[in-house]
Amino acid sequence: MLMKRLAAILTALLVVQAIVLAIPTPALAEKRDKKVRETSDDGAPTQQVIIQTTGDTDTLAAALTAHGDTVLGIYPSIGALSAVVHDEDLATLDADPSVTAISTNAEVNALAKPQSSNDLIMDAVVYETVRATLGLTGEVTGDGVGIAIIDSGIKGVEELKGRLVASYDFTSGTGDYTFDSDDFGHGTHVAGLIGGLEGVAPRARFIAMKVLDGTGSGRTGNVIAAIEFAVTYKDALGIDIINLSLGHPIYEPAATDPLVQAVEAATRAGIIVVTSAGNFGANPDTGEVGYAGITSPGNAPSAITAGAFDMNGTAIRSDDRVADFSSRGPTWYDAYPKPDLVAPGYKLISSSFRQAELYRDHSEVRVDASHIMLSGTSMASAVTTGVVALLLEANAGLTPNATKAVLQYTAFRMSDETGTEYDYLTQGAGALNATGAIRLAQSIDTSVPVGETWLVSPVDETTTIAGENIVWGSNIVWGFNIVWGFSVYTNEAAWAQNIVWGSNIVWGSNIVWGFNIVWGSNIVWGFNIVWGFNLVGTADGQNIVWGFVEDAGSTVWKKLSAENIVWGFNIVWGSNIVWTTLNY
């Protein structure tokens, strides 16, 4: 039976903010809800929604238009359209057997933030340190690799000149050709990290797709339109990678989330999609680290979802720490283990210009006349995208799944300041290791038949960076399982382009499944999370209550909000149930 969802924005929803890392109070969420809920010309209340259907989208669009609703866009790859519809029409749409899902046309936002005025510019991380901590030497530059940056646009600043090959504006949903346009400045900063003259992949090509306005905000439908445009013109524009340093809270399962489905369609088309994990890893009031803050489309199974770590201003890796703001898994509804990995994302300097809102209105981030400093998983996603470009130059035959596997397998396991290793829901497979990933990619022959070893040269599973010789994590987080062994040394069916990351794959006899997984109705993930129905579990001893718990016959534990993310010892359940101690 198909589940139909109207994931309307109600009170107490966590709303992604581009500038301030905050979880809004119910009062603030009410204001945002009123902004989303509009009125038609006749004064009737309306909502912006994305409707998925098994029928003909043009026919549905015509019917909506005839009824006085406004169609905003049609998205063939996911069988959907966006529209402003009267509230009274929602029940009719829900009763239509051809309508499979109704979702809010959610607001998306850039996942970066300026620093407070207390942060010193001298603590910022310059390009050279980012490259050094990744172990990059300049031998591979991302030459010719095409990257679609779906963001606030890209300004043709000096560091990017000659490589910004096309630019399109989707803020009105139309994809009009434009150029040199970025009112907010976030997209330009992301582009500089990916491939400025001193960025990760300084010879990569950029295709700008503007979906965010001058405040860093946009609509899901416009992001989907940009993704579909990238797929349609993949060959004409030479698009190999999509970067999505943006997101919105998860309102529904990935199977019906229209943004996730657009990402999955792009991956099936052969485009590698890199996205941000989200900036909701810590309670903004107390600083307590919490779980389940992943944003959409970071919950897309096939996307490479990047969390952020702090390099502490050095190239050495032993002092790297996962940033508190970096969202941890699992994902809402599906319990997917995200992020896939973590990358530099704290206080990174990159390209800007005086007219950008981030430069103009945030003096605390200015470094000089053409650079600003930002933190966020947006930055981590950008750095990861740059490394993916290097991998594709090293081996153009890598599929999206194989690329993710190489990045995860070569990643370094990270530990906190006490020496305790972070769990998989915090760091994914580990910290990005660019030089190791490039070396492994160069050793793979993708023409080898499925089931056979595809390494053409031996691989040393260590990497030396800044004098430290570090052992690779040598594991892949596949679905709910941690895959150990030599999984990337064979051309497995899992690396095929049409396989969704995490779907059931039978591995060779040399694979040992993670010892922390218990199958059945409940999943025990590592030592930290108990996920299931009507269960209370703990994370790190006492930091999270998890599960779909029924209260008076109504599910109350399903929305990502200030009232049901649990931080620290003080547990607030809804508005009136408080626990102060958990002893398990």
Coordinates of C-alpha atoms in Angstrom, one line a residue:
M1 CA 0.0 0.0 0.0
L2 CA 1.4 3.3 -1.0
M3 CA 2.0 5.8 1.7
K4 CA 0.8 9.3 0.9
R5 CA 2.4 12.1 2.8
L6 CA 1.7 15.8 3.0
A7 CA 4.8 16.8 4.8
A8 CA 3.5 20.3 5.7
I9 CA 5.6 22.6 7.8
L10 CA 4.0 22.8 11.2
T11 CA 5.1 24.4 14.5
A12 CA 8.3 23.2 16.2
L13 CA 10.0 22.2 12.9
L14 CA 13.7 22.6 12.7
V15 CA 14.2 25.1 9.9
V16 CA 17.6 25.2 8.2
Q17 CA 19.1 28.7 8.4
A18 CA 21.9 29.9 6.1
I19 CA 23.4 32.3 8.5
V20 CA 22.6 31.2 12.1
L21 CA 23.2 27.7 13.4
A22 CA 19.9 27.5 15.3
I23 CA 17.0 25.3 16.0
P24 CA 14.0 27.6 16.1
T25 CA 11.5 27.7 19.0
P26 CA 7.9 26.8 18.3
A27 CA 7.1 30.5 18.0
L28 CA 9.7 31.0 15.3
A29 CA 8.5 28.0 13.5
E30 CA 4.9 29.3 13.5
K31 CA 6.1 32.4 11.7
R32 CA 7.9 30.3 9.1
D33 CA 4.7 28.2 8.7
K34 CA 2.7 31.4 7.9
K35 CA 5.3 32.4 5.3
V36 CA 5.0 29.1 3.6
R37 CA 1.2 29.1 3.7
E38 CA 0.1 31.6 1.2
T39 CA -3.2 32.9 -0.1
S40 CA -4.6 32.9 -3.6
D41 CA -6.1 35.8 -5.5
D42 CA -9.5 35.0 -4.0
G43 CA -8.1 35.0 -0.5
A44 CA -8.3 31.2 -0.1
P45 CA -5.4 29.6 1.8
T46 CA -2.9 27.8 -0.4
Q47 CA 0.3 25.7 0.0
Q48 CA 3.3 25.1 -2.2
V49 CA 3.6 21.4 -2.7
I50 CA 5.4 18.8 -4.9
I51 CA 3.0 16.1 -6.2
Q52 CA 4.4 12.8 -7.4
T53 CA 2.1 10.8 -9.7
T54 CA 2.1 7.5 -11.7
G55 CA 0.0 9.3 -14.3
D56 CA 0.8 12.0 -16.9
T57 CA 2.2 15.1 -15.3
D58 CA 0.9 17.3 -18.1
T59 CA -2.6 16.1 -17.6
L60 CA -2.4 16.7 -13.9
A61 CA -0.9 20.2 -14.5
A62 CA -3.8 21.0 -16.8
A63 CA -6.3 19.9 -14.2
L64 CA -4.7 21.9 -11.5
T65 CA -4.6 25.0 -13.7
A66 CA -8.2 24.6 -14.7
H67 CA -9.1 24.5 -11.0
G68 CA -7.3 27.8 -10.4
D69 CA -4.1 26.4 -8.9
T70 CA -0.7 27.5 -10.2
V71 CA 1.8 25.0 -11.6
L72 CA 5.4 26.1 -10.9
G73 CA 7.4 23.3 -12.6
I74 CA 7.2 19.8 -14.0
Y75 CA 9.9 17.2 -13.2
P76 CA 9.8 14.2 -15.6
S77 CA 12.6 12.2 -14.0
I78 CA 10.6 11.7 -10.8
G79 CA 7.1 11.9 -12.3
A80 CA 6.3 15.1 -10.3
L81 CA 5.3 18.7 -10.5
S82 CA 5.3 21.6 -8.1
A83 CA 2.3 23.8 -7.6
V84 CA 0.6 26.3 -5.4
V85 CA -2.7 24.6 -4.5
H86 CA -5.7 25.5 -2.5
D87 CA -5.8 23.8 0.9
E88 CA -9.2 22.3 0.0
D89 CA -7.7 20.5 -2.9
L90 CA -5.2 18.5 -0.9
A91 CA -7.8 15.9 0.2
T92 CA -8.9 15.5 -3.4
L93 CA -5.3 15.0 -4.5
D94 CA -4.7 12.5 -1.7
A95 CA -7.7 10.5 -2.8
D96 CA -6.4 10.3 -6.4
P97 CA -5.1 6.8 -6.9
S98 CA -2.5 8.1 -9.4
V99 CA -1.0 10.4 -6.8
T100 CA 1.7 8.6 -4.9
A101 CA 3.1 11.4 -2.7
I102 CA 2.4 15.0 -1.8
S103 CA 5.3 16.8 -0.2
T104 CA 5.9 20.4 0.8
N105 CA 7.9 22.4 -1.7
A106 CA 10.3 23.0 1.2
E107 CA 12.6 26.0 1.6
V108 CA 16.2 25.0 1.1
N109 CA 19.1 26.9 2.5
A110 CA 22.9 27.1 2.1
L111 CA 24.7 25.1 4.8
A112 CA 27.4 27.5 5.8
K113 CA 27.7 30.2 8.5
P114 CA 29.9 33.2 9.2
Q115 CA 31.9 33.1 12.4
S116 CA 31.0 35.1 15.4
S117 CA 32.9 38.3 16.0
N118 CA 34.9 36.4 18.7
D119 CA 36.5 34.2 16.1
L120 CA 39.8 35.6 14.9
I121 CA 40.7 35.7 11.3
M122 CA 44.2 34.5 12.2
D123 CA 42.6 31.2 13.1
A124 CA 41.3 30.7 9.6
V125 CA 42.5 27.9 7.4
V126 CA 44.1 29.0 4.1
Y127 CA 44.0 27.1 0.8
E128 CA 47.5 25.7 1.3
T129 CA 46.6 24.1 4.6
V130 CA 43.6 22.4 3.1
R131 CA 45.7 21.0 0.3
A132 CA 48.4 19.9 2.6
T133 CA 46.1 18.1 5.0
L134 CA 44.6 16.3 2.0
G135 CA 48.2 15.3 1.0
L136 CA 47.9 16.9 -2.4
T137 CA 51.0 17.6 -4.4
G138 CA 49.5 19.2 -7.6
E139 CA 50.1 16.2 -9.8
V140 CA 46.4 15.8 -10.4
T141 CA 44.3 19.0 -10.9
G142 CA 40.9 17.9 -12.0
D143 CA 41.7 19.0 -15.5
G144 CA 38.6 19.1 -17.7
V145 CA 36.2 17.6 -15.1
G146 CA 32.8 19.3 -15.2
I147 CA 31.1 20.3 -11.9
A148 CA 27.6 21.6 -11.7
I149 CA 27.4 23.8 -8.6
I150 CA 23.7 24.1 -7.6
D151 CA 23.8 27.0 -5.2
S152 CA 23.5 30.8 -5.2
G153 CA 25.3 31.2 -8.5
I154 CA 29.0 31.9 -9.2
K155 CA 30.6 35.3 -9.6
G156 CA 33.4 35.3 -12.3
V157 CA 36.1 36.3 -9.8
E158 CA 39.7 36.3 -10.9
E159 CA 40.4 32.9 -9.3
L160 CA 37.7 31.3 -11.4
K161 CA 38.1 33.1 -14.7
G162 CA 38.3 30.9 -17.8
R163 CA 36.7 27.9 -16.1
L164 CA 33.1 29.2 -15.5
V165 CA 31.8 27.8 -18.7
A166 CA 28.0 28.3 -18.3
S167 CA 25.6 29.8 -15.8
Y168 CA 21.8 29.3 -15.4
D169 CA 19.3 30.9 -13.1
F170 CA 16.6 28.6 -11.6
T171 CA 15.4 30.9 -8.9
S172 CA 12.2 31.4 -10.9
G173 CA 12.2 27.8 -12.0
T174 CA 13.0 28.6 -15.6
G175 CA 16.7 28.0 -15.9
D176 CA 17.4 31.2 -17.9
Y177 CA 20.9 31.7 -19.1
T178 CA 22.8 34.2 -17.0
F179 CA 26.4 34.9 -16.1
D180 CA 28.5 36.4 -13.4
S181 CA 25.5 36.2 -10.9
D182 CA 25.7 35.5 -7.2
D183 CA 23.9 37.8 -4.9
F184 CA 24.6 35.8 -1.7
G185 CA 28.2 34.8 -2.3
H186 CA 27.9 31.2 -1.0
G187 CA 28.2 29.6 -4.4
T188 CA 31.3 31.6 -5.2
H189 CA 32.9 30.5 -1.9
V190 CA 32.1 26.9 -2.6
A191 CA 33.5 27.1 -6.2
G192 CA 36.7 28.6 -4.9
L193 CA 37.2 25.8 -2.4
I194 CA 36.5 23.2 -5.1
G195 CA 38.7 24.7 -7.8
G196 CA 40.0 28.2 -7.3
L197 CA 43.6 28.7 -8.5
E198 CA 44.7 27.3 -5.1
G199 CA 41.7 25.1 -4.5
V200 CA 41.5 21.4 -4.4
A201 CA 41.0 20.9 -8.2
P202 CA 42.3 24.1 -9.8
R203 CA 41.7 23.1 -13.4
A204 CA 38.1 21.8 -13.0
R205 CA 35.3 23.4 -15.1
F206 CA 32.2 25.0 -13.5
I207 CA 28.6 25.1 -14.6
A208 CA 26.7 27.5 -12.2
M209 CA 23.1 26.7 -11.5
K210 CA 21.5 29.4 -9.3
V211 CA 18.7 28.2 -7.0
L212 CA 19.3 30.4 -3.9
D213 CA 18.5 34.0 -3.6
G214 CA 20.4 36.9 -2.0
T215 CA 19.6 35.5 1.4
G216 CA 20.8 32.0 0.7
S217 CA 17.3 30.6 0.4
G218 CA 15.4 28.8 -2.3
R219 CA 12.7 26.2 -3.0
T220 CA 13.1 22.5 -3.4
G221 CA 11.3 22.5 -6.8
N222 CA 13.9 24.8 -8.2
V223 CA 16.7 22.6 -7.0
I224 CA 15.0 19.6 -8.6
A225 CA 14.7 21.6 -11.9
A226 CA 18.4 22.4 -11.8
I227 CA 19.3 18.7 -11.1
E228 CA 17.1 17.6 -14.1
F229 CA 18.7 20.2 -16.3
A230 CA 22.1 18.9 -15.3
V231 CA 21.1 15.4 -16.3
T232 CA 19.5 16.4 -19.5
Y233 CA 22.5 18.4 -20.7
K234 CA 25.1 16.2 -19.0
D235 CA 26.9 15.4 -22.2
A236 CA 26.5 18.8 -23.9
L237 CA 27.9 20.7 -20.9
G238 CA 30.3 17.9 -19.8
I239 CA 28.9 17.5 -16.3
D240 CA 30.5 14.8 -14.2
I241 CA 29.7 15.9 -10.7
I242 CA 26.9 17.8 -9.0
N243 CA 27.6 19.7 -5.8
L244 CA 24.7 20.4 -3.4
S245 CA 25.9 22.4 -0.5
L246 CA 22.4 23.1 0.7
G247 CA 19.4 21.3 2.2
H248 CA 16.2 21.3 4.2
P249 CA 15.0 19.2 7.2
I250 CA 13.9 15.6 6.5
Y251 CA 10.1 15.6 6.4
E252 CA 9.5 12.1 5.0
P253 CA 11.1 8.8 4.1
A254 CA 13.8 9.0 1.3
A255 CA 11.5 6.9 -0.9
T256 CA 9.0 9.7 -1.3
D257 CA 11.3 12.7 -0.7
P258 CA 11.3 14.4 -4.1
L259 CA 14.7 16.0 -3.6
V260 CA 16.2 12.6 -2.7
Q261 CA 14.5 11.0 -5.7
A262 CA 16.0 13.7 -8.0
V263 CA 19.5 12.9 -6.6
E264 CA 19.0 9.2 -7.1
A265 CA 17.9 9.8 -10.7
A266 CA 21.0 11.9 -11.4
T267 CA 23.2 9.1 -9.9
R268 CA 21.6 6.5 -12.1
A269 CA 22.4 8.8 -15.1
G270 CA 26.1 8.5 -14.1
I271 CA 26.6 11.9 -12.3
I272 CA 28.3 11.8 -9.0
V273 CA 26.3 13.8 -6.4
V274 CA 28.1 15.3 -3.4
T275 CA 26.0 16.9 -0.7
S276 CA 26.2 18.4 2.8
A277 CA 25.3 16.5 5.9
G278 CA 23.8 19.5 7.7
N279 CA 24.9 21.9 10.4
F280 CA 22.8 20.6 13.2
G281 CA 25.2 18.5 15.2
A282 CA 25.0 20.5 18.4
N283 CA 22.4 22.2 20.5
P284 CA 22.9 25.9 19.9
D285 CA 21.9 26.8 23.5
T286 CA 24.0 24.3 25.4
G287 CA 26.6 23.1 22.9
E288 CA 25.6 19.4 23.6
V289 CA 26.4 17.2 20.6
G290 CA 23.4 15.2 19.4
Y291 CA 22.4 12.8 16.7
A292 CA 19.9 12.7 13.8
G293 CA 20.5 16.1 12.4
I294 CA 21.1 15.0 8.8
T295 CA 19.3 17.2 6.2
S296 CA 17.8 16.4 2.8
P297 CA 19.2 15.5 0.3
G298 CA 22.0 14.3 2.6
N299 CA 19.8 11.3 3.2
A300 CA 19.9 10.2 -0.4
P301 CA 21.5 6.7 -0.3
S302 CA 23.6 7.1 -3.4
A303 CA 24.9 10.6 -2.7
I304 CA 28.3 11.2 -1.1
T305 CA 27.2 13.0 2.1
A306 CA 30.0 15.0 3.7
G307 CA 30.2 16.0 7.4
A308 CA 32.8 18.5 8.6
F309 CA 36.0 18.3 10.6
D310 CA 38.2 21.0 12.1
M311 CA 41.8 20.8 11.0
N312 CA 42.9 22.9 14.0
G313 CA 44.9 25.0 11.6
T314 CA 47.5 22.3 10.8
A315 CA 48.2 19.8 8.1
I316 CA 48.8 17.0 10.5
R317 CA 45.8 14.7 10.9
S318 CA 46.2 13.5 14.5
D319 CA 44.8 16.8 15.8
D320 CA 41.7 16.8 13.5
R321 CA 38.3 16.7 15.3
V322 CA 34.8 16.3 14.0
A323 CA 33.2 19.8 14.2
D324 CA 30.4 20.0 16.8
F325 CA 28.0 21.6 14.3
S326 CA 28.4 18.7 11.8
S327 CA 25.2 16.7 11.6
R328 CA 25.3 13.1 12.8
G329 CA 23.2 10.3 11.6
P330 CA 21.1 8.3 11.5
T331 CA 18.6 9.9 9.1
W332 CA 15.0 10.4 10.1
Y333 CA 12.4 7.8 9.1
D334 CA 14.9 5.5 7.4
A335 CA 17.7 5.3 9.9
Y336 CA 20.3 5.5 7.2
P337 CA 23.9 5.7 8.5
K338 CA 25.0 9.1 7.3
P339 CA 27.3 11.0 6.8
D340 CA 29.4 8.9 4.4
L341 CA 32.6 10.6 5.4
V342 CA 33.9 13.9 6.9
A343 CA 36.1 16.6 5.3
P344 CA 37.6 19.9 6.2
G345 CA 34.8 22.4 6.9
Y346 CA 35.8 24.7 9.7
K347 CA 37.0 28.3 9.1
L348 CA 37.9 27.9 5.5
I349 CA 39.0 30.9 3.4
S350 CA 37.8 31.1 -0.2
S351 CA 36.6 33.4 -2.9
S352 CA 34.3 36.3 -2.5
F353 CA 33.5 39.9 -3.7
R354 CA 32.4 43.1 -2.2
Q355 CA 28.8 43.0 -3.6
A356 CA 28.0 39.6 -2.1
E357 CA 25.6 39.6 0.9
L358 CA 27.9 37.5 2.9
Y359 CA 30.8 39.9 2.3
R360 CA 28.8 43.1 2.5
D361 CA 26.7 42.4 5.7
H362 CA 29.1 40.2 7.7
S363 CA 32.3 42.2 8.4
E364 CA 33.4 39.4 10.8
V365 CA 34.1 37.0 7.9
R366 CA 36.1 39.4 5.6
V367 CA 39.7 38.4 5.1
D368 CA 40.6 40.8 2.3
A369 CA 38.8 42.4 -0.6
S370 CA 38.3 39.1 -2.4
H371 CA 38.1 36.4 0.3
I372 CA 35.8 35.5 3.3
M373 CA 36.0 32.8 5.9
L374 CA 33.1 30.4 6.4
S375 CA 32.4 27.2 8.3
G376 CA 29.9 24.4 7.6
T377 CA 29.2 21.2 5.9
S378 CA 28.8 23.3 2.7
M379 CA 32.6 23.7 2.9
A380 CA 33.1 20.0 3.6
S381 CA 31.0 19.1 0.6
A382 CA 32.9 21.5 -1.6
V383 CA 36.3 20.1 -0.5
T384 CA 34.9 16.6 -1.1
T385 CA 33.7 17.6 -4.6
G386 CA 37.1 18.8 -5.4
V387 CA 38.6 15.5 -4.5
V388 CA 36.0 13.6 -6.6
A389 CA 37.2 15.7 -9.5
L390 CA 40.7 14.6 -8.9
L391 CA 39.6 11.0 -8.8
L392 CA 37.8 11.3 -12.1
E393 CA 40.9 12.8 -13.7
A394 CA 42.9 9.8 -12.3
N395 CA 40.3 7.3 -13.5
A396 CA 37.4 8.5 -15.6
G397 CA 35.8 5.1 -15.5
L398 CA 34.7 5.2 -11.9
T399 CA 31.0 5.0 -11.4
P400 CA 29.3 7.0 -8.6
N401 CA 29.2 3.9 -6.3
A402 CA 32.8 3.0 -7.0
T403 CA 33.9 6.6 -6.3
K404 CA 32.1 6.6 -2.9
A405 CA 33.7 3.2 -2.1
V406 CA 37.2 4.5 -2.9
L407 CA 36.7 7.6 -0.8
Q408 CA 35.3 5.5 2.2
Y409 CA 37.9 2.7 1.9
T410 CA 40.9 5.1 2.0
A411 CA 39.5 7.4 4.7
F412 CA 41.2 7.7 8.1
R413 CA 39.4 6.7 11.3
M414 CA 39.2 9.7 13.6
S415 CA 39.3 10.0 17.4
D416 CA 38.3 12.7 19.8
E417 CA 40.6 14.6 22.1
T418 CA 40.5 11.7 24.6
G419 CA 41.7 9.2 22.0
T420 CA 38.2 7.6 21.7
E421 CA 37.3 6.7 18.2
Y422 CA 34.2 8.5 16.8
D423 CA 31.3 6.2 15.9
Y424 CA 30.2 5.7 12.4
L425 CA 27.1 8.0 12.8
T426 CA 29.5 10.8 13.6
Q427 CA 32.3 10.3 11.0
G428 CA 30.9 7.9 8.5
A429 CA 33.8 5.8 7.1
G430 CA 36.2 8.4 8.4
A431 CA 38.1 11.5 7.3
L432 CA 38.8 12.3 3.6
N433 CA 42.2 11.1 2.4
A434 CA 42.6 12.6 -1.1
T435 CA 46.1 11.3 -1.9
G436 CA 45.3 7.8 -0.8
A437 CA 42.0 7.9 -2.8
I438 CA 43.8 9.1 -5.9
R439 CA 46.4 6.4 -5.6
L440 CA 43.8 3.7 -5.3
A441 CA 41.8 5.1 -8.2
Q442 CA 44.9 5.0 -10.4
S443 CA 45.3 1.3 -9.5
I444 CA 41.9 0.3 -10.7
D445 CA 41.0 -1.0 -14.2
T446 CA 37.3 -0.5 -14.6
S447 CA 37.2 -2.5 -17.8
V448 CA 37.7 -5.8 -15.8
P449 CA 34.6 -8.1 -15.8
V450 CA 32.3 -8.1 -12.7
G451 CA 33.6 -10.6 -10.1
E452 CA 37.3 -10.3 -11.0
T453 CA 40.0 -8.4 -9.2
W454 CA 40.5 -5.0 -10.9
L455 CA 43.6 -3.8 -9.3
V456 CA 46.5 -3.4 -11.8
S457 CA 49.1 -2.7 -9.1
P458 CA 49.6 -3.3 -5.4
V459 CA 48.2 -0.8 -3.0
D460 CA 49.8 0.2 0.3
E461 CA 46.9 0.8 2.7
T462 CA 48.7 3.7 4.5
T463 CA 49.2 7.4 3.6
T464 CA 51.9 9.7 4.9
I465 CA 50.8 13.3 5.5
A466 CA 52.8 15.9 7.3
G467 CA 55.2 13.3 8.6
E468 CA 52.5 11.0 10.0
N469 CA 52.0 7.6 8.5
I470 CA 48.3 6.8 8.8
V471 CA 46.5 3.5 8.2
W472 CA 43.4 3.6 6.1
G473 CA 40.1 2.7 7.7
S474 CA 39.7 0.0 4.9
N475 CA 35.9 -0.3 5.4
I476 CA 32.8 0.8 3.6
V477 CA 29.5 1.7 5.2
W478 CA 27.0 -0.1 2.9
G479 CA 23.4 0.2 3.8
F480 CA 23.1 -0.7 7.5
N481 CA 26.3 -2.7 7.3
I482 CA 30.0 -2.1 7.8
V483 CA 31.9 -4.0 5.1
W484 CA 35.4 -4.9 6.0
G485 CA 38.1 -6.7 3.9
F486 CA 39.2 -6.0 0.4
S487 CA 35.8 -5.0 -1.0
V488 CA 37.1 -2.4 -3.4
Y489 CA 39.8 -4.7 -4.9
T490 CA 37.2 -6.5 -6.9
N491 CA 34.8 -5.3 -9.6
E492 CA 31.7 -6.0 -7.6
A493 CA 28.1 -5.8 -8.9
A494 CA 27.7 -3.1 -6.2
W495 CA 29.8 -0.6 -8.1
A496 CA 27.4 -0.7 -11.1
Q497 CA 25.7 2.5 -12.1
N498 CA 22.2 1.2 -11.6
I499 CA 22.6 -0.1 -8.1
V500 CA 21.3 2.1 -5.2
W501 CA 23.9 2.4 -2.5
G502 CA 22.8 0.3 0.4
S503 CA 20.6 -2.2 -1.6
N504 CA 21.2 -5.9 -1.0
I505 CA 24.4 -7.1 -2.5
V506 CA 26.0 -10.5 -2.0
W507 CA 29.7 -10.0 -1.4
G508 CA 32.6 -12.4 -1.8
S509 CA 33.6 -14.8 0.8
N510 CA 36.4 -12.4 2.1
I511 CA 33.9 -10.0 3.5
V512 CA 33.1 -9.8 7.2
W513 CA 30.0 -7.9 8.1
G514 CA 30.2 -5.4 10.9
F515 CA 29.9 -7.1 14.2
N516 CA 27.7 -4.3 15.6
I517 CA 24.6 -5.0 13.5
V518 CA 21.6 -6.9 14.8
W519 CA 19.0 -7.7 12.1
G520 CA 15.3 -7.9 12.8
S521 CA 12.8 -5.3 13.7
N522 CA 15.4 -3.4 15.7
I523 CA 18.9 -2.4 14.7
V524 CA 21.7 -1.9 17.1
W525 CA 24.2 0.4 15.4
G526 CA 27.7 0.3 16.9
F527 CA 27.7 1.0 20.6
N528 CA 25.6 4.0 20.4
I529 CA 22.2 3.8 18.8
V530 CA 19.2 1.6 19.3
W531 CA 16.7 2.1 16.5
G532 CA 13.3 0.5 16.3
F533 CA 9.7 0.9 17.2
N534 CA 8.6 1.7 20.8
L535 CA 12.2 1.5 22.0
V536 CA 14.2 3.9 24.1
G537 CA 17.9 3.6 23.4
T538 CA 21.0 5.6 24.3
A539 CA 23.8 7.3 22.4
D540 CA 27.2 7.7 24.0
G541 CA 25.7 6.5 27.3
Q542 CA 23.0 9.2 27.8
N543 CA 22.6 11.6 24.9
I544 CA 19.7 10.4 22.8
V545 CA 16.3 8.8 23.0
W546 CA 15.3 7.1 19.8
G547 CA 12.5 5.3 18.1
F548 CA 8.9 5.8 16.9
V549 CA 7.1 5.8 20.2
E550 CA 3.3 5.8 20.3
D551 CA 1.5 8.1 22.7
A552 CA -2.3 7.8 22.9
G553 CA -2.4 6.2 19.5
S554 CA -0.6 9.0 17.8
T555 CA 3.0 8.9 16.7
V556 CA 4.8 11.8 18.4
W557 CA 8.4 10.9 17.8
K558 CA 8.9 11.4 14.1
K559 CA 9.7 15.0 13.3
L560 CA 13.1 16.6 13.4
S561 CA 12.4 19.5 15.8
A562 CA 13.6 21.4 18.8
E563 CA 11.1 19.4 20.9
N564 CA 12.1 15.9 19.9
I565 CA 15.9 15.9 19.4
V566 CA 17.3 14.9 22.7
W567 CA 20.4 16.6 23.9
G568 CA 22.4 15.6 27.0
F569 CA 20.8 14.4 30.2
N570 CA 17.7 16.6 30.2
I571 CA 15.1 14.9 28.0
V572 CA 12.1 16.9 26.9
W573 CA 9.5 14.9 25.2
G574 CA 7.0 17.1 23.4
S575 CA 5.8 19.8 25.8
N576 CA 5.1 18.0 29.0
I577 CA 7.1 14.8 29.6
V578 CA 10.5 15.4 31.1
W579 CA 13.1 12.7 32.0
T580 CA 16.3 13.8 33.8
T581 CA 18.3 10.6 34.0
L582 CA 18.9 7.7 31.8
N583 CA 20.6 4.6 33.2
Y584 CA 20.9 1.8 30.8

